[in-house]
Structure formats: C-alpha cells, structure tokens
PDB file of C-alpha atoms in Angstrom:
ATOM      1  CA  GLN A 426       5.435 -13.416  15.657  1.00 62.00           C
ATOM      2  CA  SER A 427       4.156 -17.169  14.983  1.00 73.00           C
ATOM      3  CA  ALA A 428       0.756 -17.944  14.341  1.00 86.00           C
ATOM      4  CA  LEU A 429      -1.740 -19.410  16.316  1.00 95.00           C
ATOM      5  CA  THR A 430      -2.581 -22.661  15.672  1.00 97.00           C
ATOM      6  CA  GLN A 431      -5.773 -23.691  14.228  1.00 98.00           C
ATOM      7  CA  PRO A 432      -7.253 -27.396  12.906  1.00 97.00           C
ATOM      8  CA  PRO A 433      -7.517 -26.593   8.651  1.00 97.00           C
ATOM      9  CA  SER A 434     -10.537 -27.803   8.707  1.00 97.00           C
ATOM     10  CA  ALA A 435     -13.998 -29.028  10.593  1.00 98.00           C
ATOM     11  CA  SER A 436     -17.189 -30.330   9.660  1.00 97.00           C
ATOM     12  CA  GLY A 437     -21.179 -31.034  10.905  1.00 96.00           C
ATOM     13  CA  SER A 438     -24.019 -31.721   9.874  1.00 96.00           C
ATOM     14  CA  PRO A 439     -27.125 -28.904   9.957  1.00 97.00           C
ATOM     15  CA  GLY A 440     -28.492 -28.416  13.471  1.00 97.00           C
ATOM     16  CA  GLN A 441     -25.126 -30.211  15.198  1.00 97.00           C
ATOM     17  CA  SER A 442     -22.687 -28.303  16.990  1.00 97.00           C
ATOM     18  CA  VAL A 443     -19.094 -27.958  16.303  1.00 98.00           C
ATOM     19  CA  THR A 444     -16.028 -26.668  18.219  1.00 98.00           C
ATOM     20  CA  ILE A 445     -12.972 -24.972  16.676  1.00 98.00           C
ATOM     21  CA  SER A 446      -9.628 -24.840  18.656  1.00 98.00           C
ATOM     22  CA  CYS A 447      -6.881 -21.721  18.705  1.00 98.00           C
ATOM     23  CA  THR A 448      -3.723 -22.771  20.612  1.00 98.00           C
ATOM     24  CA  GLY A 449      -1.250 -19.874  21.266  1.00 96.00           C
ATOM     25  CA  THR A 450       1.017 -19.773  24.275  1.00 94.00           C
ATOM     26  CA  SER A 451       1.605 -18.304  27.757  1.00 93.00           C
ATOM     27  CA  SER A 452       2.858 -15.044  25.911  1.00 91.00           C
ATOM     28  CA  ASP A 453      -0.390 -14.497  24.172  1.00 93.00           C
ATOM     29  CA  VAL A 454      -3.893 -16.224  24.468  1.00 96.00           C
ATOM     30  CA  GLY A 455      -2.835 -17.851  27.798  1.00 95.00           C
ATOM     31  CA  ALA A 456      -1.818 -14.384  29.150  1.00 94.00           C
ATOM     32  CA  TYR A 457      -4.518 -12.198  27.581  1.00 95.00           C
ATOM     33  CA  ASN A 458      -8.379 -12.424  27.624  1.00 96.00           C
ATOM     34  CA  TYR A 459      -8.235 -10.595  24.362  1.00 96.00           C
ATOM     35  CA  VAL A 460      -8.963 -13.687  21.642  1.00 97.00           C
ATOM     36  CA  SER A 461     -11.247 -12.708  19.019  1.00 98.00           C
ATOM     37  CA  TRP A 462     -12.767 -14.760  16.641  1.00 98.00           C
ATOM     38  CA  TYR A 463     -13.685 -14.035  12.472  1.00 98.00           C
ATOM     39  CA  GLN A 464     -15.983 -15.393   9.998  1.00 98.00           C
ATOM     40  CA  GLN A 465     -14.928 -14.787   6.478  1.00 98.00           C
ATOM     41  CA  GLN A 466     -16.832 -16.103   3.633  1.00 96.00           C
ATOM     42  CA  PRO A 467     -15.562 -16.284   0.177  1.00 94.00           C
ATOM     43  CA  GLY A 468     -14.677 -13.249  -1.633  1.00 94.00           C
ATOM     44  CA  LYS A 469     -15.463 -10.893   1.648  1.00 97.00           C
ATOM     45  CA  ALA A 470     -14.027  -9.230   4.288  1.00 98.00           C
ATOM     46  CA  PRO A 471     -13.660 -10.908   7.497  1.00 98.00           C
ATOM     47  CA  LYS A 472     -16.622 -10.328   9.899  1.00 98.00           C
ATOM     48  CA  LEU A 473     -16.173  -9.999  13.812  1.00 98.00           C
ATOM     49  CA  MET A 474     -17.896 -12.860  15.781  1.00 98.00           C
ATOM     50  CA  ILE A 475     -16.699 -12.906  19.313  1.00 98.00           C
ATOM     51  CA  PHE A 476     -14.005 -10.709  21.132  1.00 97.00           C
ATOM     52  CA  GLU A 477     -12.448 -10.804  24.286  1.00 97.00           C
ATOM     53  CA  VAL A 478     -12.621 -14.626  24.398  1.00 97.00           C
ATOM     54  CA  ASN A 479     -16.604 -14.794  24.781  1.00 97.00           C
ATOM     55  CA  LYS A 480     -18.528 -11.526  24.048  1.00 97.00           C
ATOM     56  CA  ARG A 481     -20.720 -11.348  21.048  1.00 97.00           C
ATOM     57  CA  PRO A 482     -21.083  -7.825  18.787  1.00 96.00           C
ATOM     58  CA  SER A 483     -24.376  -7.151  18.416  1.00 95.00           C
ATOM     59  CA  GLY A 484     -26.026  -8.982  15.369  1.00 96.00           C
ATOM     60  CA  VAL A 485     -24.337 -12.103  16.090  1.00 97.00           C
ATOM     61  CA  PRO A 486     -26.549 -15.097  16.443  1.00 97.00           C
ATOM     62  CA  ASP A 487     -26.330 -16.656  20.273  1.00 96.00           C
ATOM     63  CA  ARG A 488     -25.304 -19.548  18.240  1.00 97.00           C
ATOM     64  CA  PHE A 489     -21.939 -18.457  18.094  1.00 98.00           C
ATOM     65  CA  SER A 490     -19.796 -18.817  21.810  1.00 98.00           C
ATOM     66  CA  GLY A 491     -16.179 -18.405  22.495  1.00 98.00           C
ATOM     67  CA  SER A 492     -14.276 -19.775  25.780  1.00 98.00           C
ATOM     68  CA  LYS A 493     -10.815 -20.104  26.732  1.00 98.00           C
ATOM     69  CA  SER A 494      -8.924 -22.867  28.820  1.00 97.00           C
ATOM     70  CA  GLY A 495      -5.177 -22.137  29.551  1.00 97.00           C
ATOM     71  CA  ASN A 496      -3.559 -21.295  26.216  1.00 97.00           C
ATOM     72  CA  THR A 497      -5.943 -22.702  23.924  1.00 98.00           C
ATOM     73  CA  ALA A 498      -9.342 -20.925  23.181  1.00 98.00           C
ATOM     74  CA  SER A 499     -12.300 -22.421  21.367  1.00 98.00           C
ATOM     75  CA  LEU A 500     -15.233 -20.947  19.210  1.00 98.00           C
ATOM     76  CA  THR A 501     -18.646 -23.138  19.219  1.00 98.00           C
ATOM     77  CA  VAL A 502     -21.277 -23.051  16.670  1.00 98.00           C
ATOM     78  CA  SER A 503     -24.148 -24.568  17.727  1.00 97.00           C
ATOM     79  CA  GLY A 504     -27.584 -25.464  15.643  1.00 97.00           C
ATOM     80  CA  LEU A 505     -25.181 -25.362  12.486  1.00 97.00           C
ATOM     81  CA  GLN A 506     -27.018 -23.553   9.743  1.00 97.00           C
ATOM     82  CA  VAL A 507     -25.689 -23.758   6.168  1.00 96.00           C
ATOM     83  CA  GLU A 508     -24.811 -20.356   6.165  1.00 96.00           C
ATOM     84  CA  ASP A 509     -22.222 -20.864   8.853  1.00 97.00           C
ATOM     85  CA  GLU A 510     -19.842 -22.323   6.121  1.00 97.00           C
ATOM     86  CA  ALA A 511     -17.174 -20.146   5.955  1.00 98.00           C
ATOM     87  CA  ASP A 512     -13.517 -20.149   7.015  1.00 98.00           C
ATOM     88  CA  TYR A 513     -12.846 -18.797  11.025  1.00 98.00           C
ATOM     89  CA  TYR A 514      -9.944 -16.999  12.084  1.00 98.00           C
ATOM     90  CA  CYS A 515      -8.834 -16.379  15.569  1.00 98.00           C
ATOM     91  CA  SER A 516      -6.820 -13.704  16.686  1.00 98.00           C
ATOM     92  CA  SER A 517      -4.798 -12.930  20.224  1.00 97.00           C
ATOM     93  CA  TYR A 518      -3.095  -9.713  21.561  1.00 95.00           C
ATOM     94  CA  GLY A 519       0.266 -10.552  22.547  1.00 89.00           C
ATOM     95  CA  SER A 520       1.833  -7.617  24.366  1.00 80.00           C
ATOM     96  CA  ASP A 521       3.358  -4.831  22.614  1.00 71.00           C
ATOM     97  CA  ASN A 522       6.451  -6.750  21.123  1.00 73.00           C
ATOM     98  CA  ASN A 523       3.815  -9.120  19.425  1.00 77.00           C
ATOM     99  CA  TYR A 524       0.788  -7.101  19.161  1.00 89.00           C
ATOM    100  CA  LEU A 525      -1.814  -9.267  17.211  1.00 94.00           C
ATOM    101  CA  VAL A 526      -1.387 -12.495  15.983  1.00 95.00           C
ATOM    102  CA  PHE A 527      -3.979 -14.463  14.078  1.00 97.00           C
ATOM    103  CA  GLY A 528      -4.508 -18.149  13.667  1.00 97.00           C
ATOM    104  CA  GLY A 529      -4.085 -20.054  10.313  1.00 97.00           C
ATOM    105  CA  GLY A 530      -8.043 -20.235   9.622  1.00 97.00           C
ATOM    106  CA  THR A 531     -10.316 -23.333   9.665  1.00 98.00           C
ATOM    107  CA  SER A 532     -12.656 -23.976   6.914  1.00 98.00           C
ATOM    108  CA  LEU A 533     -15.999 -24.827   8.130  1.00 98.00           C
ATOM    109  CA  THR A 534     -17.892 -27.025   5.877  1.00 97.00           C
ATOM    110  CA  VAL A 535     -21.620 -27.768   6.894  1.00 96.00           C
ATOM    111  CA  LEU A 536     -22.374 -31.207   5.171  1.00 89.00           C
TER     112      LEU A 536
ATOM    113  CA  GLU B1377     -22.887   2.890  10.139  1.00 95.00           C
ATOM    114  CA  VAL B1378     -19.159   2.124   9.894  1.00 96.00           C
ATOM    115  CA  HIS B1379     -17.728   2.571   6.484  1.00 98.00           C
ATOM    116  CA  LEU B1380     -13.809   1.759   5.330  1.00 98.00           C
ATOM    117  CA  LEU B1381     -12.794   2.175   1.875  1.00 98.00           C
ATOM    118  CA  GLU B1382      -9.509   1.537   0.777  1.00 98.00           C
ATOM    119  CA  SER B1383      -7.469   2.720  -2.033  1.00 97.00           C
ATOM    120  CA  GLY B1384      -4.129   3.148  -3.745  1.00 97.00           C
ATOM    121  CA  GLY B1385      -3.540  -1.129  -4.656  1.00 97.00           C
ATOM    122  CA  GLY B1386      -2.228  -2.106  -8.026  1.00 97.00           C
ATOM    123  CA  LEU B1387       0.296  -3.422  -9.481  1.00 98.00           C
ATOM    124  CA  VAL B1388       3.995  -2.616  -8.224  1.00 98.00           C
ATOM    125  CA  GLN B1389       7.654  -3.924  -9.044  1.00 98.00           C
ATOM    126  CA  PRO B1390       9.701  -4.987  -6.491  1.00 98.00           C
ATOM    127  CA  GLY B1391      11.546  -2.647  -4.568  1.00 98.00           C
ATOM    128  CA  LYS B1392       9.344  -0.120  -5.257  1.00 98.00           C
ATOM    129  CA  SER B1393       6.820   1.871  -2.862  1.00 98.00           C
ATOM    130  CA  LEU B1394       3.092   1.978  -2.734  1.00 98.00           C
ATOM    131  CA  ARG B1395       0.494   4.394  -0.303  1.00 98.00           C
ATOM    132  CA  LEU B1396      -2.835   2.872   0.627  1.00 98.00           C
ATOM    133  CA  SER B1397      -5.100   4.846   1.936  1.00 98.00           C
ATOM    134  CA  CYS B1398      -8.436   4.154   4.130  1.00 98.00           C
ATOM    135  CA  ALA B1399     -11.283   6.633   3.989  1.00 98.00           C
ATOM    136  CA  ALA B1400     -13.524   6.197   7.385  1.00 98.00           C
ATOM    137  CA  SER B1401     -16.986   7.098   7.960  1.00 97.00           C
ATOM    138  CA  GLY B1402     -19.952   6.763   9.865  1.00 97.00           C
ATOM    139  CA  PHE B1403     -18.308   7.070  13.830  1.00 96.00           C
ATOM    140  CA  THR B1404     -15.893   9.154  15.560  1.00 96.00           C
ATOM    141  CA  PHE B1405     -12.735   8.529  13.596  1.00 96.00           C
ATOM    142  CA  SER B1406     -10.754  10.721  15.907  1.00 96.00           C
ATOM    143  CA  VAL B1407     -11.258   8.502  19.064  1.00 95.00           C
ATOM    144  CA  SER B1408     -10.926   5.122  17.464  1.00 96.00           C
ATOM    145  CA  ALA B1409      -7.757   3.035  17.111  1.00 96.00           C
ATOM    146  CA  MET B1410      -7.169   1.762  13.437  1.00 97.00           C
ATOM    147  CA  GLY B1411      -5.365  -1.105  11.869  1.00 97.00           C
ATOM    148  CA  TRP B1412      -4.043  -2.952   8.511  1.00 98.00           C
ATOM    149  CA  VAL B1413      -4.458  -6.755   8.175  1.00 98.00           C
ATOM    150  CA  ARG B1414      -3.659  -8.254   4.765  1.00 98.00           C
ATOM    151  CA  GLN B1415      -4.400 -11.673   2.956  1.00 98.00           C
ATOM    152  CA  ALA B1416      -2.393 -13.204   0.518  1.00 98.00           C
ATOM    153  CA  PRO B1417      -3.626 -15.257  -2.525  1.00 97.00           C
ATOM    154  CA  GLY B1418      -5.282 -18.256  -1.074  1.00 95.00           C
ATOM    155  CA  LYS B1419      -3.797 -17.666   2.494  1.00 96.00           C
ATOM    156  CA  GLY B1420      -4.951 -16.657   6.110  1.00 97.00           C
ATOM    157  CA  LEU B1421      -4.809 -12.918   7.802  1.00 97.00           C
ATOM    158  CA  GLU B1422      -1.883 -11.612   8.992  1.00 97.00           C
ATOM    159  CA  TRP B1423      -2.039  -8.713  11.002  1.00 96.00           C
ATOM    160  CA  VAL B1424       0.230  -5.783   9.589  1.00 97.00           C
ATOM    161  CA  SER B1425       0.032  -2.409  11.608  1.00 96.00           C
ATOM    162  CA  CYS B1426      -1.850  -0.769  13.762  1.00 95.00           C
ATOM    163  CA  ILE B1427      -1.889   3.375  15.080  1.00 96.00           C
ATOM    164  CA  SER B1428      -3.334   4.729  18.162  1.00 95.00           C
ATOM    165  CA  TYR B1429      -6.329   7.360  17.869  1.00 96.00           C
ATOM    166  CA  ASN B1430      -3.863  10.034  18.742  1.00 96.00           C
ATOM    167  CA  SER B1431      -1.145   8.871  16.573  1.00 96.00           C
ATOM    168  CA  VAL B1432       1.004   8.410  19.747  1.00 96.00           C
ATOM    169  CA  PHE B1433       1.526   4.315  19.512  1.00 94.00           C
ATOM    170  CA  LYS B1434       2.038   2.796  16.260  1.00 95.00           C
ATOM    171  CA  PHE B1435       2.837  -1.133  16.209  1.00 94.00           C
ATOM    172  CA  TYR B1436       4.193  -3.164  13.012  1.00 95.00           C
ATOM    173  CA  ALA B1437       4.387  -7.002  12.527  1.00 95.00           C
ATOM    174  CA  ASP B1438       7.871  -8.134  12.144  1.00 93.00           C
ATOM    175  CA  SER B1439       7.562  -8.742   8.553  1.00 95.00           C
ATOM    176  CA  VAL B1440       7.130  -5.258   7.403  1.00 97.00           C
ATOM    177  CA  LYS B1441       9.055  -3.857  10.117  1.00 96.00           C
ATOM    178  CA  GLY B1442      11.582  -0.881   8.635  1.00 97.00           C
ATOM    179  CA  ARG B1443       9.654  -0.961   5.301  1.00 98.00           C
ATOM    180  CA  PHE B1444       5.938   0.066   5.940  1.00 98.00           C
ATOM    181  CA  THR B1445       4.503   3.321   8.075  1.00 98.00           C
ATOM    182  CA  ILE B1446       1.185   3.649   9.406  1.00 98.00           C
ATOM    183  CA  SER B1447      -0.587   7.278   9.663  1.00 98.00           C
ATOM    184  CA  ARG B1448      -3.490   9.129  10.143  1.00 98.00           C
ATOM    185  CA  ASP B1449      -5.389  12.380   9.437  1.00 98.00           C
ATOM    186  CA  ASN B1450      -8.014  13.070  11.957  1.00 98.00           C
ATOM    187  CA  SER B1451      -9.388  15.753  10.235  1.00 97.00           C
ATOM    188  CA  GLU B1452      -9.866  14.299   6.982  1.00 97.00           C
ATOM    189  CA  SER B1453     -10.864  10.824   8.556  1.00 98.00           C
ATOM    190  CA  MET B1454      -8.245   9.096   6.893  1.00 98.00           C
ATOM    191  CA  VAL B1455      -5.530   6.116   7.498  1.00 98.00           C
ATOM    192  CA  TYR B1456      -2.563   5.563   5.219  1.00 98.00           C
ATOM    193  CA  LEU B1457      -0.289   2.623   5.216  1.00 98.00           C
ATOM    194  CA  GLN B1458       3.180   3.912   3.094  1.00 98.00           C
ATOM    195  CA  MET B1459       4.762   0.625   1.717  1.00 98.00           C
ATOM    196  CA  ASN B1460       8.454   0.942   1.054  1.00 98.00           C
ATOM    197  CA  ALA B1461      10.535  -1.986  -0.437  1.00 98.00           C
ATOM    198  CA  LEU B1462       8.099  -4.083  -1.675  1.00 98.00           C
ATOM    199  CA  ARG B1463       8.565  -7.483  -2.089  1.00 98.00           C
ATOM    200  CA  ALA B1464       6.912 -10.440  -3.747  1.00 98.00           C
ATOM    201  CA  GLU B1465       5.524 -11.967  -0.396  1.00 98.00           C
ATOM    202  CA  ASP B1466       3.790  -8.274   0.049  1.00 98.00           C
ATOM    203  CA  THR B1467       1.133  -9.351  -2.595  1.00 98.00           C
ATOM    204  CA  ALA B1468      -2.169  -9.458  -1.072  1.00 98.00           C
ATOM    205  CA  VAL B1469      -5.453  -7.739  -0.147  1.00 98.00           C
ATOM    206  CA  TYR B1470      -4.675  -5.096   2.550  1.00 98.00           C
ATOM    207  CA  TYR B1471      -8.044  -4.592   4.589  1.00 98.00           C
ATOM    208  CA  CYS B1472      -8.202  -1.618   6.792  1.00 98.00           C
ATOM    209  CA  ALA B1473      -9.816  -2.122  10.030  1.00 98.00           C
ATOM    210  CA  LYS B1474     -11.561  -0.456  13.094  1.00 97.00           C
ATOM    211  CA  GLY B1475     -10.381  -1.186  16.546  1.00 93.00           C
ATOM    212  CA  GLY B1476      -8.005  -1.610  18.971  1.00 86.00           C
ATOM    213  CA  LEU B1477      -7.729  -1.812  22.877  1.00 85.00           C
ATOM    214  CA  MET B1478     -10.727   0.041  23.646  1.00 85.00           C
ATOM    215  CA  THR B1479     -12.351  -2.802  21.518  1.00 89.00           C
ATOM    216  CA  GLY B1480     -10.399  -5.982  23.239  1.00 88.00           C
ATOM    217  CA  TYR B1481      -7.908  -5.534  20.494  1.00 93.00           C
ATOM    218  CA  ALA B1482     -10.578  -6.811  18.444  1.00 96.00           C
ATOM    219  CA  TYR B1483     -11.478  -5.530  14.559  1.00 97.00           C
ATOM    220  CA  THR B1484     -15.028  -4.581  14.901  1.00 97.00           C
ATOM    221  CA  ASP B1485     -15.283  -3.153  11.048  1.00 97.00           C
ATOM    222  CA  TRP B1486     -13.593  -3.945   7.827  1.00 98.00           C
ATOM    223  CA  GLY B1487     -12.873  -2.297   4.545  1.00 98.00           C
ATOM    224  CA  GLN B1488     -13.811  -4.480   1.553  1.00 97.00           C
ATOM    225  CA  GLY B1489      -9.797  -4.615   0.587  1.00 98.00           C
ATOM    226  CA  SER B1490      -7.472  -3.638  -1.930  1.00 98.00           C
ATOM    227  CA  LEU B1491      -5.354  -5.755  -3.759  1.00 98.00           C
ATOM    228  CA  VAL B1492      -1.417  -5.258  -3.849  1.00 98.00           C
ATOM    229  CA  THR B1493       0.334  -7.178  -6.413  1.00 98.00           C
ATOM    230  CA  VAL B1494       4.367  -6.849  -6.448  1.00 98.00           C
ATOM    231  CA  SER B1495       5.954  -8.589  -9.635  1.00 97.00           C
ATOM    232  CA  SER B1496       8.113  -7.508 -12.418  1.00 96.00           C
TER     233      SER B1496
END
C-alpha cells in the first residue's frame, strides 16, 4: 500500500491561490472518483474539505475546490486566508486490496 | 452533532496488546461504516482499518494485518480496535472516524484521537 505523492510544502500570500497536487496510480486515483482532501491544524483532528474529487461538505468555504486528471488529483485554495495555514492530506480508495491510501501531506504556509 | 470519543490508549510494552474503544453519538451509528486512522508523532496520516455498518466487511492495512482486529457493537454505538503483538512503529495517535462507501470513502467526522505509545 504505497502512499500517494504530495509536495511537502506549498505557500502563498493572502488573497492568492495555491494548488496542491496528489499523484497516485491507475489503481487508485486514476481508477476511482473517490479522492478526498483533509485539513489538519496543529494539534487537531483532520477535517474533511473535499470528497469524491470535487464535492464540498456543508460548511466548507467555496474557496476550496478539487479536481482530477488521470492519476493526479488537485486541491486549489483561492483567496488564501491566514486561517488556511495547515497541513493538507489527500486520500483515495484503491479497491478491496488497497482499501484506502493517504498522501504524505503538504504543509501550506500563508505568507 | 456527531461526536466520536476514543479511549484505551496508553503506554504498552512491545509484544503486548491493547484495545481502543470509540464511543459514537449524534448520528445513526448502525447504518454507518467506521474506520481507524493513525498518525505517528510528527508524521502523516495512515489508514489502519475499517468496518462496514453490519460488520460483514472488514479491511486492514498491510502493516497491521494479522495483528489488529476491528469490531463494533451497534447496540452500544461502539467501535473497537484490538491491537496485538504491538511494535514500536505502532506508536501513534489513533483516530476513530465515520465514513465509508456511502460517503465516497471519505471520513466525514473524526474523534480527538487516542495516543498509543509502544515502548519498553
């Protein structure tokens, strides 16, 4: 069960947009539209931000959006705010033999 | 409001066992798939195990297969993780989470976590 590949860090200034990538394989990200994104603030539990590639749970600002192309999914945060500074993790379903796999996480800094 | 509360963590010696519990409230537990996700100190998230609403389907990460067992009690709204033959690399905060196929394999709600430390 190999982890999905994310850049370790990303950054942007308030008001700007930033995109975080999540690369998997044709057996997970590329095979299913079951990519999720989580935000984790220091010392807190993760919070679901995006599910099924591009759907936002109730209460998540529409500044957060998701997409997928081939084996790579992306999370875009528009209109960056200071409170968006956190770690972001992607995950994907990968069939019964590789049920769920997470990315290594990306630390987002809002400069 | 969904509430998940883990308990049972602590310090345990290598090779020993520990059972984590997760008390759920605020939603219809008996129709919800549940899972466990862990996070080693300073590291990323790692999926551990999940169980279907009716306990028919159970899945495990390769790293814990054969050592960990997930179970649930729908009458008590509880989910458990029995951890045997613990290793130092099992040291982590263990999160109980709600979700499965019906939520696109996304975990919609998480507990606050329970720290398990495996050390002699």
